Amino acid sequence: MLQVNNLRMRFGGITAVNDVSFAVNKGEIVSLIGPNGAGKTTCFNMITGFLKPTEGSAAFEGKVVTGRAPHDIARLGVVRSFQKTNILKGLSVFENILTAHQRQGTLSLLATLLPGGGVRQSETRLRDSAAEIVELIGLGARMNTEAASLSCGELRLLEVGIGLGARPRLLMLDEPAAGLNSEEALKLGTILKGLVGSQIEALLLVEHNMNLVMSISDRIVVMNFGLKLAEGGPEEVRNNPEVIAAYLGSAAEH
Ligand code: ATP
């Protein structure tokens, strides 16, 4: 689905991403890992149109997306979350997801301006679908709770829900387990695994929580100082001496 080809990003004298290539296939969960400053978020920014690469490209379903506007790329089905939250604290869990849905649905809603209450039916559909997402992310009991009073773990789940609200085909999450305890991270992992194949076609993560990464990833891409250091399945990556030296030795502290 996603093919990243020789991406490079220079900021003045710093090469934050240096000739990085990898792919995400339909049905896969792929994680991008590596030490702080390795260039993971910069990769996300280039793939989703928030940064224009110095060199290289990324293509989604054969269409080059790098250099296009973020909303164009989202419309193609590539949706990302941010390390900084997208959550509207004054709205309820349900309203947050409905808002994401409505933003995405505006155009399709206009297309249904037909006699016979097409718009109202669409509104109902959006509300039903938003409620379904709330259940899927395990926040059914918090449907009408204001986001401001959610726990850290619940906020992370809501961020995933907001991403789903945009109806992605490929969902890209930037550190979805940041600040979660091991029990919450486990719950998040189960939910994320369940989404692939039902709600989304593939998932790309940037994540430091190695328990989560190792338990849900089909493939892991390891970055260090802007370069791709290794790529493989969890077992292969876990046992790679270069990865252990550069990252996994210290990642145990995260
Ligand atoms: P973390 O795990 O801490 O989120 P990361 O792997 O996502 O790190 P990036 O945020 O991509 O790393 O940063 C890679 C390098 O690029 C760092 O040296 C960072 O300071 C630099 N960098 C990122 N964005 C910019 C920018 N807009 N301008 C200048 N330098 C930047």
Short mmCIF file of C-alpha atoms and ligand atoms in Angstrom, two decimals:
data_model
loop_
_atom_site.label_atom_id
_atom_site.label_comp_id
_atom_site.label_asym_id
_atom_site.label_seq_id
_atom_site.Cartn_x
_atom_site.Cartn_y
_atom_site.Cartn_z
CA MET A 1 0.00 0.00 0.00
CA LEU A 2 2.72 2.42 1.01
CA GLN A 3 6.10 2.51 -0.65
CA VAL A 4 8.71 4.85 0.81
CA ASN A 5 11.61 5.40 -1.59
CA ASN A 6 14.95 6.88 -0.56
CA LEU A 7 13.47 9.65 1.58
CA ARG A 8 15.90 12.33 2.66
CA MET A 9 15.27 15.45 4.74
CA ARG A 10 17.85 18.09 5.48
CA PHE A 11 17.29 20.89 7.97
CA GLY A 12 20.19 23.28 7.35
CA GLY A 13 23.27 21.24 8.21
CA ILE A 14 21.35 18.32 9.80
CA THR A 15 20.29 15.32 7.72
CA ALA A 16 17.33 14.18 9.84
CA VAL A 17 16.36 11.38 7.42
CA ASN A 18 18.96 9.90 5.14
CA ASP A 19 17.97 7.64 2.24
CA VAL A 20 15.23 5.69 4.03
CA SER A 21 13.13 3.15 2.13
CA PHE A 22 10.49 0.73 3.39
CA ALA A 23 7.03 -0.53 2.51
CA VAL A 24 3.75 -1.22 4.29
CA ASN A 25 1.59 -3.96 2.81
CA LYS A 26 -2.14 -4.46 3.14
CA GLY A 27 -2.99 -6.28 6.37
CA GLU A 28 0.27 -5.36 8.09
CA ILE A 29 1.24 -3.59 11.28
CA VAL A 30 4.64 -1.97 10.76
CA SER A 31 6.52 -0.12 13.51
CA LEU A 32 9.17 2.52 13.10
CA ILE A 33 11.49 2.49 16.10
CA GLY A 34 14.79 4.06 17.12
CA PRO A 35 16.37 6.44 19.61
CA ASN A 36 15.12 10.00 20.18
CA GLY A 37 16.03 12.18 17.23
CA ALA A 38 16.49 9.21 14.86
CA GLY A 39 14.15 10.80 12.29
CA LYS A 40 10.94 8.79 12.81
CA THR A 41 8.53 11.71 13.14
CA THR A 42 10.25 13.48 10.25
CA CYS A 43 9.46 10.39 8.12
CA PHE A 44 5.82 10.60 9.21
CA ASN A 45 5.78 14.32 8.35
CA MET A 46 7.08 13.69 4.85
CA ILE A 47 4.70 10.78 4.14
CA THR A 48 1.67 12.79 5.27
CA GLY A 49 2.50 16.06 3.49
CA PHE A 50 3.59 18.14 6.50
CA LEU A 51 7.16 18.32 5.17
CA LYS A 52 8.41 18.23 1.59
CA PRO A 53 11.36 15.81 1.31
CA THR A 54 14.72 17.11 0.17
CA GLU A 55 14.94 13.95 -1.94
CA GLY A 56 12.98 10.75 -2.47
CA SER A 57 9.27 10.06 -2.44
CA ALA A 58 6.45 8.07 -0.88
CA ALA A 59 3.65 6.50 -2.88
CA PHE A 60 0.29 5.24 -1.62
CA GLU A 61 -1.34 2.65 -3.86
CA GLY A 62 1.01 3.70 -6.65
CA LYS A 63 0.23 7.45 -6.36
CA VAL A 64 3.06 9.71 -5.24
CA VAL A 65 1.90 11.53 -2.11
CA THR A 66 5.01 13.41 -1.05
CA GLY A 67 4.70 17.09 -1.89
CA ARG A 68 0.87 16.98 -1.82
CA ALA A 69 -1.17 18.82 0.80
CA PRO A 70 -1.93 16.89 4.03
CA HIS A 71 -5.72 17.04 3.44
CA ASP A 72 -5.27 15.61 -0.07
CA ILE A 73 -3.25 12.72 1.32
CA ALA A 74 -5.82 12.15 4.07
CA ARG A 75 -8.53 12.04 1.42
CA LEU A 76 -6.60 9.26 -0.32
CA GLY A 77 -6.79 7.31 2.94
CA VAL A 78 -3.52 8.05 4.75
CA VAL A 79 -4.37 9.52 8.16
CA ARG A 80 -2.00 10.23 11.03
CA SER A 81 -2.13 11.14 14.68
CA PHE A 82 0.25 13.60 16.32
CA GLN A 83 2.38 13.40 19.44
CA LYS A 84 0.52 16.54 20.47
CA THR A 85 -3.13 15.77 20.95
CA ASN A 86 -5.97 16.55 18.52
CA ILE A 87 -8.55 16.17 21.26
CA LEU A 88 -11.13 18.89 21.93
CA LYS A 89 -11.20 18.79 25.73
CA GLY A 90 -14.61 20.48 26.15
CA LEU A 91 -16.40 17.90 23.99
CA SER A 92 -17.47 14.40 24.97
CA VAL A 93 -15.80 11.24 23.69
CA PHE A 94 -18.65 10.73 21.21
CA GLU A 95 -18.60 14.37 20.04
CA ASN A 96 -14.85 14.26 19.44
CA ILE A 97 -15.22 11.31 17.11
CA LEU A 98 -18.33 12.70 15.47
CA THR A 99 -16.43 15.93 14.76
CA ALA A 100 -13.62 13.97 13.06
CA HIS A 101 -16.26 12.12 11.06
CA GLN A 102 -18.08 15.29 10.06
CA ARG A 103 -14.85 16.92 8.91
CA GLN A 104 -14.17 13.92 6.73
CA GLY A 105 -17.79 13.52 5.73
CA THR A 106 -18.55 17.10 4.64
CA LEU A 107 -18.01 16.42 0.96
CA SER A 108 -19.85 13.14 0.87
CA LEU A 109 -22.63 14.80 2.87
CA LEU A 110 -23.01 17.51 0.20
CA ALA A 111 -23.19 14.79 -2.41
CA THR A 112 -26.29 13.44 -0.71
CA LEU A 113 -28.34 16.64 -0.89
CA LEU A 114 -31.24 14.76 -2.37
CA PRO A 115 -34.96 14.99 -1.90
CA GLY A 116 -36.18 12.58 0.75
CA GLY A 117 -33.99 13.52 3.67
CA GLY A 118 -30.68 12.31 2.31
CA VAL A 119 -28.78 14.66 4.58
CA ARG A 120 -30.63 13.56 7.69
CA GLN A 121 -29.95 9.92 6.83
CA SER A 122 -26.30 10.74 6.39
CA GLU A 123 -26.21 12.50 9.77
CA THR A 124 -27.74 9.42 11.35
CA ARG A 125 -25.20 7.23 9.62
CA LEU A 126 -22.34 9.41 10.86
CA ARG A 127 -23.69 9.30 14.43
CA ASP A 128 -24.12 5.52 14.32
CA SER A 129 -20.67 5.06 12.93
CA ALA A 130 -19.14 7.42 15.54
CA ALA A 131 -20.86 5.44 18.32
CA GLU A 132 -19.53 2.22 16.81
CA ILE A 133 -15.98 3.62 16.89
CA VAL A 134 -16.40 4.61 20.56
CA GLU A 135 -17.28 0.97 21.33
CA LEU A 136 -14.40 -0.36 19.21
CA ILE A 137 -11.82 1.67 21.11
CA GLY A 138 -13.21 0.36 24.39
CA LEU A 139 -14.69 3.67 25.59
CA GLY A 140 -18.35 2.68 25.38
CA ALA A 141 -18.85 3.37 29.09
CA ARG A 142 -17.36 6.87 28.60
CA MET A 143 -19.40 7.76 25.47
CA ASN A 144 -20.79 11.01 26.96
CA THR A 145 -17.91 11.86 29.28
CA GLU A 146 -16.12 15.15 28.62
CA ALA A 147 -12.65 14.47 27.21
CA ALA A 148 -11.15 16.76 29.89
CA SER A 149 -11.95 14.19 32.57
CA LEU A 150 -10.47 11.12 30.83
CA SER A 151 -7.39 9.33 32.14
CA CYS A 152 -4.16 9.37 30.14
CA GLY A 153 -4.88 5.85 28.84
CA GLU A 154 -8.40 6.80 27.78
CA LEU A 155 -7.10 9.92 26.00
CA ARG A 156 -4.71 7.77 23.96
CA LEU A 157 -7.61 5.51 22.95
CA LEU A 158 -9.66 8.56 22.00
CA GLU A 159 -6.82 9.76 19.76
CA VAL A 160 -6.98 6.44 17.93
CA GLY A 161 -10.75 6.91 17.64
CA ILE A 162 -10.32 10.40 16.18
CA GLY A 163 -7.93 8.93 13.60
CA LEU A 164 -10.50 6.27 12.74
CA GLY A 165 -13.13 9.01 12.45
CA ALA A 166 -11.36 10.21 9.31
CA ARG A 167 -11.95 6.75 7.79
CA PRO A 168 -8.34 5.92 6.96
CA ARG A 169 -7.13 3.02 4.90
CA LEU A 170 -3.63 3.37 6.33
CA LEU A 171 -3.59 4.75 9.88
CA MET A 172 -0.31 6.22 11.13
CA LEU A 173 0.03 6.67 14.89
CA ASP A 174 2.87 8.65 16.47
CA GLU A 175 3.62 7.21 19.93
CA PRO A 176 0.11 6.02 20.79
CA ALA A 177 1.35 4.38 24.02
CA ALA A 178 3.23 7.42 25.38
CA GLY A 179 2.50 7.73 29.09
CA LEU A 180 0.56 4.46 29.35
CA ASN A 181 1.24 1.85 32.03
CA SER A 182 1.87 -1.73 30.91
CA GLU A 183 -1.74 -2.82 31.43
CA GLU A 184 -3.08 0.12 29.39
CA ALA A 185 -0.48 -0.51 26.66
CA LEU A 186 -1.58 -4.15 26.48
CA LYS A 187 -5.21 -3.08 26.08
CA LEU A 188 -4.22 -0.60 23.37
CA GLY A 189 -2.26 -3.35 21.57
CA THR A 190 -5.27 -5.66 21.52
CA ILE A 191 -7.49 -2.89 20.17
CA LEU A 192 -4.97 -1.87 17.48
CA LYS A 193 -4.53 -5.45 16.32
CA GLY A 194 -8.29 -5.86 16.04
CA LEU A 195 -8.61 -2.78 13.82
CA VAL A 196 -6.45 -4.09 10.99
CA GLY A 197 -8.58 -5.93 8.50
CA SER A 198 -11.83 -4.61 9.97
CA GLN A 199 -11.63 -0.80 10.25
CA ILE A 200 -8.33 -0.12 8.50
CA GLU A 201 -6.21 -1.93 5.93
CA ALA A 202 -2.82 -1.33 7.55
CA LEU A 203 -1.20 0.40 10.51
CA LEU A 204 2.13 2.23 10.72
CA LEU A 205 3.37 3.17 14.20
CA VAL A 206 6.14 5.20 15.72
CA GLU A 207 6.48 3.79 19.20
CA HIS A 208 8.98 3.50 22.06
CA ASN A 209 7.04 0.93 24.11
CA MET A 210 8.90 -2.24 23.11
CA ASN A 211 6.38 -4.63 24.67
CA LEU A 212 3.69 -3.14 22.46
CA VAL A 213 5.92 -3.01 19.36
CA MET A 214 7.14 -6.58 19.73
CA SER A 215 3.68 -7.99 20.44
CA ILE A 216 1.72 -6.43 17.57
CA SER A 217 4.16 -5.71 14.70
CA ASP A 218 4.45 -7.85 11.61
CA ARG A 219 7.56 -5.92 10.67
CA ILE A 220 9.80 -3.40 12.38
CA VAL A 221 11.94 -0.72 10.73
CA VAL A 222 14.76 0.52 12.95
CA MET A 223 16.21 4.01 12.46
CA ASN A 224 19.33 5.54 13.94
CA PHE A 225 20.81 8.97 13.13
CA GLY A 226 18.47 9.34 10.15
CA LEU A 227 19.51 6.05 8.58
CA LYS A 228 17.63 2.77 8.37
CA LEU A 229 19.64 0.49 10.62
CA ALA A 230 17.63 -2.72 10.25
CA GLU A 231 14.31 -4.16 9.20
CA GLY A 232 12.63 -7.46 9.99
CA GLY A 233 10.18 -9.36 12.14
CA PRO A 234 10.13 -8.82 15.93
CA GLU A 235 12.35 -11.83 16.65
CA GLU A 236 14.91 -10.85 14.03
CA VAL A 237 15.06 -7.24 15.23
CA ARG A 238 15.17 -8.19 18.91
CA ASN A 239 18.24 -10.37 18.28
CA ASN A 240 20.08 -7.99 15.96
CA PRO A 241 23.31 -6.94 17.76
CA GLU A 242 23.44 -3.55 16.00
CA VAL A 243 19.87 -2.77 17.07
CA ILE A 244 20.60 -3.86 20.63
CA ALA A 245 23.69 -1.64 20.74
CA ALA A 246 21.98 1.41 19.20
CA TYR A 247 18.57 1.22 20.82
CA LEU A 248 17.16 -1.85 22.50
CA GLY A 249 19.73 -1.79 25.30
CA SER A 250 18.50 1.66 26.34
CA ALA A 251 14.86 1.21 25.25
CA ALA A 252 14.34 -1.06 28.23
CA GLU A 253 14.45 2.15 30.32
CA HIS A 254 11.44 3.68 28.46
P1 ATP B 1 11.52 11.15 19.00
O1 ATP B 1 11.58 9.68 19.26
O2 ATP B 1 12.19 11.94 20.07
O3 ATP B 1 10.16 11.66 18.64
P2 ATP B 1 12.31 11.12 16.18
O4 ATP B 1 13.01 9.87 15.81
O5 ATP B 1 10.87 11.23 15.83
O6 ATP B 1 12.52 11.41 17.73
P3 ATP B 1 12.61 13.55 14.68
O7 ATP B 1 11.63 14.32 15.50
O8 ATP B 1 12.19 13.12 13.34
O9 ATP B 1 13.14 12.30 15.51
O10 ATP B 1 13.94 14.45 14.58
C1 ATP B 1 15.08 14.06 13.82
C2 ATP B 1 16.10 15.19 13.82
O11 ATP B 1 15.64 16.26 13.04
C3 ATP B 1 16.41 15.76 15.21
O12 ATP B 1 17.76 16.08 15.25
C4 ATP B 1 15.53 17.00 15.23
O13 ATP B 1 16.09 17.96 16.11
C5 ATP B 1 15.59 17.46 13.79
N1 ATP B 1 14.40 18.19 13.36
C6 ATP B 1 13.13 17.71 13.31
N2 ATP B 1 12.28 18.64 12.83
C7 ATP B 1 13.03 19.74 12.56
C8 ATP B 1 12.76 21.06 12.04
N3 ATP B 1 11.51 21.39 11.68
N4 ATP B 1 13.78 21.91 11.91
C9 ATP B 1 15.05 21.57 12.26
N5 ATP B 1 15.38 20.36 12.75
C10 ATP B 1 14.40 19.46 12.90
#
